[in-house]
Amino acid sequence: SDPFDLQSQERAKASRNTQTRLIKESVESDFKWLLAGKRGRRIVWWLLEEAGVFNISFSNNAMVMAFNEGNRNFGNKVFSLISKVAPEAFALMQKEAKAADENLQ
């Protein structure tokens, strides 16, 4: 590739941007599909719990706390995606999780 061929560089950048946008749209669509079903919501709720989204990540050990924050950061990304593509799913997941917990007791 010619470093002075600015038109080719711009076309390549536009192509990458389009590809990135299509991938993002596909992920959002797939996630919306996952949240549409009870089983999918159960899986996503489990991911949020495992990531520690609902817990504090503090620890006296800095390495443990860094690890916890990394997990929580992932969970926050999942939560952000829920809020974007299917915000009503979160309340429904909470209700379903509470009902499942009550059935176990």
mmCIF file with all atom_site columns, C-alpha atoms in Angstrom:
data_model
loop_
_atom_site.group_PDB
_atom_site.id
_atom_site.type_symbol
_atom_site.label_atom_id
_atom_site.label_alt_id
_atom_site.label_comp_id
_atom_site.label_asym_id
_atom_site.label_entity_id
_atom_site.label_seq_id
_atom_site.pdbx_PDB_ins_code
_atom_site.Cartn_x
_atom_site.Cartn_y
_atom_site.Cartn_z
_atom_site.occupancy
_atom_site.B_iso_or_equiv
_atom_site.pdbx_formal_charge
_atom_site.auth_seq_id
_atom_site.auth_comp_id
_atom_site.auth_asym_id
_atom_site.auth_atom_id
_atom_site.pdbx_PDB_model_num
ATOM 1   C CA . SER A 1 1   ? 0.000   0.000   0.000  1.00 0.00 ? 1   SER A CA 1
ATOM 2   C CA . ASP A 1 2   ? 1.199   3.424   -0.957 1.00 0.00 ? 2   ASP A CA 1
ATOM 3   C CA . PRO A 1 3   ? 1.474   5.712   2.098  1.00 0.00 ? 3   PRO A CA 1
ATOM 4   C CA . PHE A 1 4   ? 0.801   8.709   -0.175 1.00 0.00 ? 4   PHE A CA 1
ATOM 5   C CA . ASP A 1 5   ? -2.398  7.299   -1.691 1.00 0.00 ? 5   ASP A CA 1
ATOM 6   C CA . LEU A 1 6   ? -4.824  9.156   0.552  1.00 0.00 ? 6   LEU A CA 1
ATOM 7   C CA . GLN A 1 7   ? -7.900  8.126   -1.437 1.00 0.00 ? 7   GLN A CA 1
ATOM 8   C CA . SER A 1 8   ? -7.164  4.440   -0.919 1.00 0.00 ? 8   SER A CA 1
ATOM 9   C CA . GLN A 1 9   ? -6.545  5.040   2.763  1.00 0.00 ? 9   GLN A CA 1
ATOM 10  C CA . GLU A 1 10  ? -9.876  6.870   3.099  1.00 0.00 ? 10  GLU A CA 1
ATOM 11  C CA . ARG A 1 11  ? -11.718 4.058   1.266  1.00 0.00 ? 11  ARG A CA 1
ATOM 12  C CA . ALA A 1 12  ? -10.094 1.462   3.521  1.00 0.00 ? 12  ALA A CA 1
ATOM 13  C CA . LYS A 1 13  ? -11.045 3.486   6.616  1.00 0.00 ? 13  LYS A CA 1
ATOM 14  C CA . ALA A 1 14  ? -14.644 3.841   5.413  1.00 0.00 ? 14  ALA A CA 1
ATOM 15  C CA . SER A 1 15  ? -14.771 0.092   4.765  1.00 0.00 ? 15  SER A CA 1
ATOM 16  C CA . ARG A 1 16  ? -13.482 -0.668  8.288  1.00 0.00 ? 16  ARG A CA 1
ATOM 17  C CA . ASN A 1 17  ? -16.003 1.765   9.786  1.00 0.00 ? 17  ASN A CA 1
ATOM 18  C CA . THR A 1 18  ? -18.833 0.100   7.866  1.00 0.00 ? 18  THR A CA 1
ATOM 19  C CA . GLN A 1 19  ? -17.688 -3.349  8.953  1.00 0.00 ? 19  GLN A CA 1
ATOM 20  C CA . THR A 1 20  ? -17.430 -2.221  12.593 1.00 0.00 ? 20  THR A CA 1
ATOM 21  C CA . ARG A 1 21  ? -20.934 -0.705  12.442 1.00 0.00 ? 21  ARG A CA 1
ATOM 22  C CA . LEU A 1 22  ? -22.401 -3.889  10.927 1.00 0.00 ? 22  LEU A CA 1
ATOM 23  C CA . ILE A 1 23  ? -20.797 -6.049  13.607 1.00 0.00 ? 23  ILE A CA 1
ATOM 24  C CA . LYS A 1 24  ? -22.122 -3.747  16.348 1.00 0.00 ? 24  LYS A CA 1
ATOM 25  C CA . GLU A 1 25  ? -25.622 -3.833  14.865 1.00 0.00 ? 25  GLU A CA 1
ATOM 26  C CA . SER A 1 26  ? -25.466 -7.618  14.638 1.00 0.00 ? 26  SER A CA 1
ATOM 27  C CA . VAL A 1 27  ? -24.394 -7.958  18.281 1.00 0.00 ? 27  VAL A CA 1
ATOM 28  C CA . GLU A 1 28  ? -27.179 -5.610  19.381 1.00 0.00 ? 28  GLU A CA 1
ATOM 29  C CA . SER A 1 29  ? -29.749 -7.533  17.354 1.00 0.00 ? 29  SER A CA 1
ATOM 30  C CA . ASP A 1 30  ? -28.536 -10.879 18.715 1.00 0.00 ? 30  ASP A CA 1
ATOM 31  C CA . PHE A 1 31  ? -28.583 -9.576  22.273 1.00 0.00 ? 31  PHE A CA 1
ATOM 32  C CA . LYS A 1 32  ? -32.114 -8.256  21.829 1.00 0.00 ? 32  LYS A CA 1
ATOM 33  C CA . TRP A 1 33  ? -33.119 -11.735 20.636 1.00 0.00 ? 33  TRP A CA 1
ATOM 34  C CA . LEU A 1 34  ? -31.431 -13.324 23.669 1.00 0.00 ? 34  LEU A CA 1
ATOM 35  C CA . LEU A 1 35  ? -33.299 -11.024 26.050 1.00 0.00 ? 35  LEU A CA 1
ATOM 36  C CA . ALA A 1 36  ? -36.645 -11.773 24.397 1.00 0.00 ? 36  ALA A CA 1
ATOM 37  C CA . GLY A 1 37  ? -36.791 -15.251 25.939 1.00 0.00 ? 37  GLY A CA 1
ATOM 38  C CA . LYS A 1 38  ? -36.936 -16.324 29.568 1.00 0.00 ? 38  LYS A CA 1
ATOM 39  C CA . ARG A 1 39  ? -33.973 -18.685 29.202 1.00 0.00 ? 39  ARG A CA 1
ATOM 40  C CA . GLY A 1 40  ? -31.849 -15.946 27.634 1.00 0.00 ? 40  GLY A CA 1
ATOM 41  C CA . ARG A 1 41  ? -32.747 -13.503 30.396 1.00 0.00 ? 41  ARG A CA 1
ATOM 42  C CA . ARG A 1 42  ? -31.827 -16.137 32.975 1.00 0.00 ? 42  ARG A CA 1
ATOM 43  C CA . ILE A 1 43  ? -28.405 -16.542 31.348 1.00 0.00 ? 43  ILE A CA 1
ATOM 44  C CA . VAL A 1 44  ? -27.816 -12.787 31.179 1.00 0.00 ? 44  VAL A CA 1
ATOM 45  C CA . TRP A 1 45  ? -28.918 -12.340 34.816 1.00 0.00 ? 45  TRP A CA 1
ATOM 46  C CA . TRP A 1 46  ? -26.446 -15.046 35.817 1.00 0.00 ? 46  TRP A CA 1
ATOM 47  C CA . LEU A 1 47  ? -23.689 -13.231 33.885 1.00 0.00 ? 47  LEU A CA 1
ATOM 48  C CA . LEU A 1 48  ? -24.499 -9.971  35.675 1.00 0.00 ? 48  LEU A CA 1
ATOM 49  C CA . GLU A 1 49  ? -24.409 -11.701 39.062 1.00 0.00 ? 49  GLU A CA 1
ATOM 50  C CA . GLU A 1 50  ? -21.172 -13.551 38.303 1.00 0.00 ? 50  GLU A CA 1
ATOM 51  C CA . ALA A 1 51  ? -19.583 -10.304 37.115 1.00 0.00 ? 51  ALA A CA 1
ATOM 52  C CA . GLY A 1 52  ? -20.412 -8.714  40.462 1.00 0.00 ? 52  GLY A CA 1
ATOM 53  C CA . VAL A 1 53  ? -22.508 -5.897  39.035 1.00 0.00 ? 53  VAL A CA 1
ATOM 54  C CA . PHE A 1 54  ? -24.701 -5.906  42.143 1.00 0.00 ? 54  PHE A CA 1
ATOM 55  C CA . ASN A 1 55  ? -21.798 -6.117  44.615 1.00 0.00 ? 55  ASN A CA 1
ATOM 56  C CA . ILE A 1 56  ? -18.995 -3.843  45.683 1.00 0.00 ? 56  ILE A CA 1
ATOM 57  C CA . SER A 1 57  ? -15.600 -4.905  44.417 1.00 0.00 ? 57  SER A CA 1
ATOM 58  C CA . PHE A 1 58  ? -13.573 -3.617  47.376 1.00 0.00 ? 58  PHE A CA 1
ATOM 59  C CA . SER A 1 59  ? -10.939 -5.848  48.886 1.00 0.00 ? 59  SER A CA 1
ATOM 60  C CA . ASN A 1 60  ? -7.991  -5.175  51.185 1.00 0.00 ? 60  ASN A CA 1
ATOM 61  C CA . ASN A 1 61  ? -5.905  -6.995  48.586 1.00 0.00 ? 61  ASN A CA 1
ATOM 62  C CA . ALA A 1 62  ? -5.308  -4.660  45.636 1.00 0.00 ? 62  ALA A CA 1
ATOM 63  C CA . MET A 1 63  ? -4.899  -7.536  43.178 1.00 0.00 ? 63  MET A CA 1
ATOM 64  C CA . VAL A 1 64  ? -8.197  -9.116  44.221 1.00 0.00 ? 64  VAL A CA 1
ATOM 65  C CA . MET A 1 65  ? -9.901  -5.747  43.988 1.00 0.00 ? 65  MET A CA 1
ATOM 66  C CA . ALA A 1 66  ? -8.426  -5.171  40.505 1.00 0.00 ? 66  ALA A CA 1
ATOM 67  C CA . PHE A 1 67  ? -9.679  -8.591  39.426 1.00 0.00 ? 67  PHE A CA 1
ATOM 68  C CA . ASN A 1 68  ? -13.140 -7.869  40.869 1.00 0.00 ? 68  ASN A CA 1
ATOM 69  C CA . GLU A 1 69  ? -13.257 -4.508  39.099 1.00 0.00 ? 69  GLU A CA 1
ATOM 70  C CA . GLY A 1 70  ? -12.320 -6.182  35.803 1.00 0.00 ? 70  GLY A CA 1
ATOM 71  C CA . ASN A 1 71  ? -15.210 -8.603  36.195 1.00 0.00 ? 71  ASN A CA 1
ATOM 72  C CA . ARG A 1 72  ? -17.531 -5.791  37.205 1.00 0.00 ? 72  ARG A CA 1
ATOM 73  C CA . ASN A 1 73  ? -16.439 -3.716  34.208 1.00 0.00 ? 73  ASN A CA 1
ATOM 74  C CA . PHE A 1 74  ? -17.483 -6.556  31.896 1.00 0.00 ? 74  PHE A CA 1
ATOM 75  C CA . GLY A 1 75  ? -20.812 -6.820  33.698 1.00 0.00 ? 75  GLY A CA 1
ATOM 76  C CA . ASN A 1 76  ? -21.356 -3.085  33.386 1.00 0.00 ? 76  ASN A CA 1
ATOM 77  C CA . LYS A 1 77  ? -20.818 -3.374  29.624 1.00 0.00 ? 77  LYS A CA 1
ATOM 78  C CA . VAL A 1 78  ? -23.463 -6.093  29.490 1.00 0.00 ? 78  VAL A CA 1
ATOM 79  C CA . PHE A 1 79  ? -25.789 -3.953  31.616 1.00 0.00 ? 79  PHE A CA 1
ATOM 80  C CA . SER A 1 80  ? -25.188 -0.988  29.294 1.00 0.00 ? 80  SER A CA 1
ATOM 81  C CA . LEU A 1 81  ? -26.075 -3.125  26.298 1.00 0.00 ? 81  LEU A CA 1
ATOM 82  C CA . ILE A 1 82  ? -29.283 -4.256  28.018 1.00 0.00 ? 82  ILE A CA 1
ATOM 83  C CA . SER A 1 83  ? -30.178 -0.628  28.704 1.00 0.00 ? 83  SER A CA 1
ATOM 84  C CA . LYS A 1 84  ? -29.608 0.234   25.063 1.00 0.00 ? 84  LYS A CA 1
ATOM 85  C CA . VAL A 1 85  ? -31.329 -2.609  23.220 1.00 0.00 ? 85  VAL A CA 1
ATOM 86  C CA . ALA A 1 86  ? -34.037 -3.815  25.626 1.00 0.00 ? 86  ALA A CA 1
ATOM 87  C CA . PRO A 1 87  ? -34.334 -1.649  28.746 1.00 0.00 ? 87  PRO A CA 1
ATOM 88  C CA . GLU A 1 88  ? -37.594 -3.308  29.772 1.00 0.00 ? 88  GLU A CA 1
ATOM 89  C CA . ALA A 1 89  ? -35.782 -6.656  29.987 1.00 0.00 ? 89  ALA A CA 1
ATOM 90  C CA . PHE A 1 90  ? -33.856 -5.656  33.111 1.00 0.00 ? 90  PHE A CA 1
ATOM 91  C CA . ALA A 1 91  ? -36.969 -5.150  35.243 1.00 0.00 ? 91  ALA A CA 1
ATOM 92  C CA . LEU A 1 92  ? -38.369 -8.401  33.910 1.00 0.00 ? 92  LEU A CA 1
ATOM 93  C CA . MET A 1 93  ? -35.112 -10.227 34.722 1.00 0.00 ? 93  MET A CA 1
ATOM 94  C CA . GLN A 1 94  ? -35.209 -8.845  38.278 1.00 0.00 ? 94  GLN A CA 1
ATOM 95  C CA . LYS A 1 95  ? -38.780 -10.048 38.727 1.00 0.00 ? 95  LYS A CA 1
ATOM 96  C CA . GLU A 1 96  ? -37.992 -13.500 37.301 1.00 0.00 ? 96  GLU A CA 1
ATOM 97  C CA . ALA A 1 97  ? -34.845 -13.847 39.427 1.00 0.00 ? 97  ALA A CA 1
ATOM 98  C CA . LYS A 1 98  ? -36.729 -12.887 42.574 1.00 0.00 ? 98  LYS A CA 1
ATOM 99  C CA . ALA A 1 99  ? -39.447 -15.415 41.796 1.00 0.00 ? 99  ALA A CA 1
ATOM 100 C CA . ALA A 1 100 ? -36.836 -18.117 41.180 1.00 0.00 ? 100 ALA A CA 1
ATOM 101 C CA . ASP A 1 101 ? -35.111 -17.308 44.499 1.00 0.00 ? 101 ASP A CA 1
ATOM 102 C CA . GLU A 1 102 ? -38.430 -17.475 46.359 1.00 0.00 ? 102 GLU A CA 1
ATOM 103 C CA . ASN A 1 103 ? -39.169 -20.867 44.797 1.00 0.00 ? 103 ASN A CA 1
ATOM 104 C CA . LEU A 1 104 ? -35.846 -22.210 46.077 1.00 0.00 ? 104 LEU A CA 1
ATOM 105 C CA . GLN A 1 105 ? -36.593 -21.245 49.671 1.00 0.00 ? 105 GLN A CA 1
#
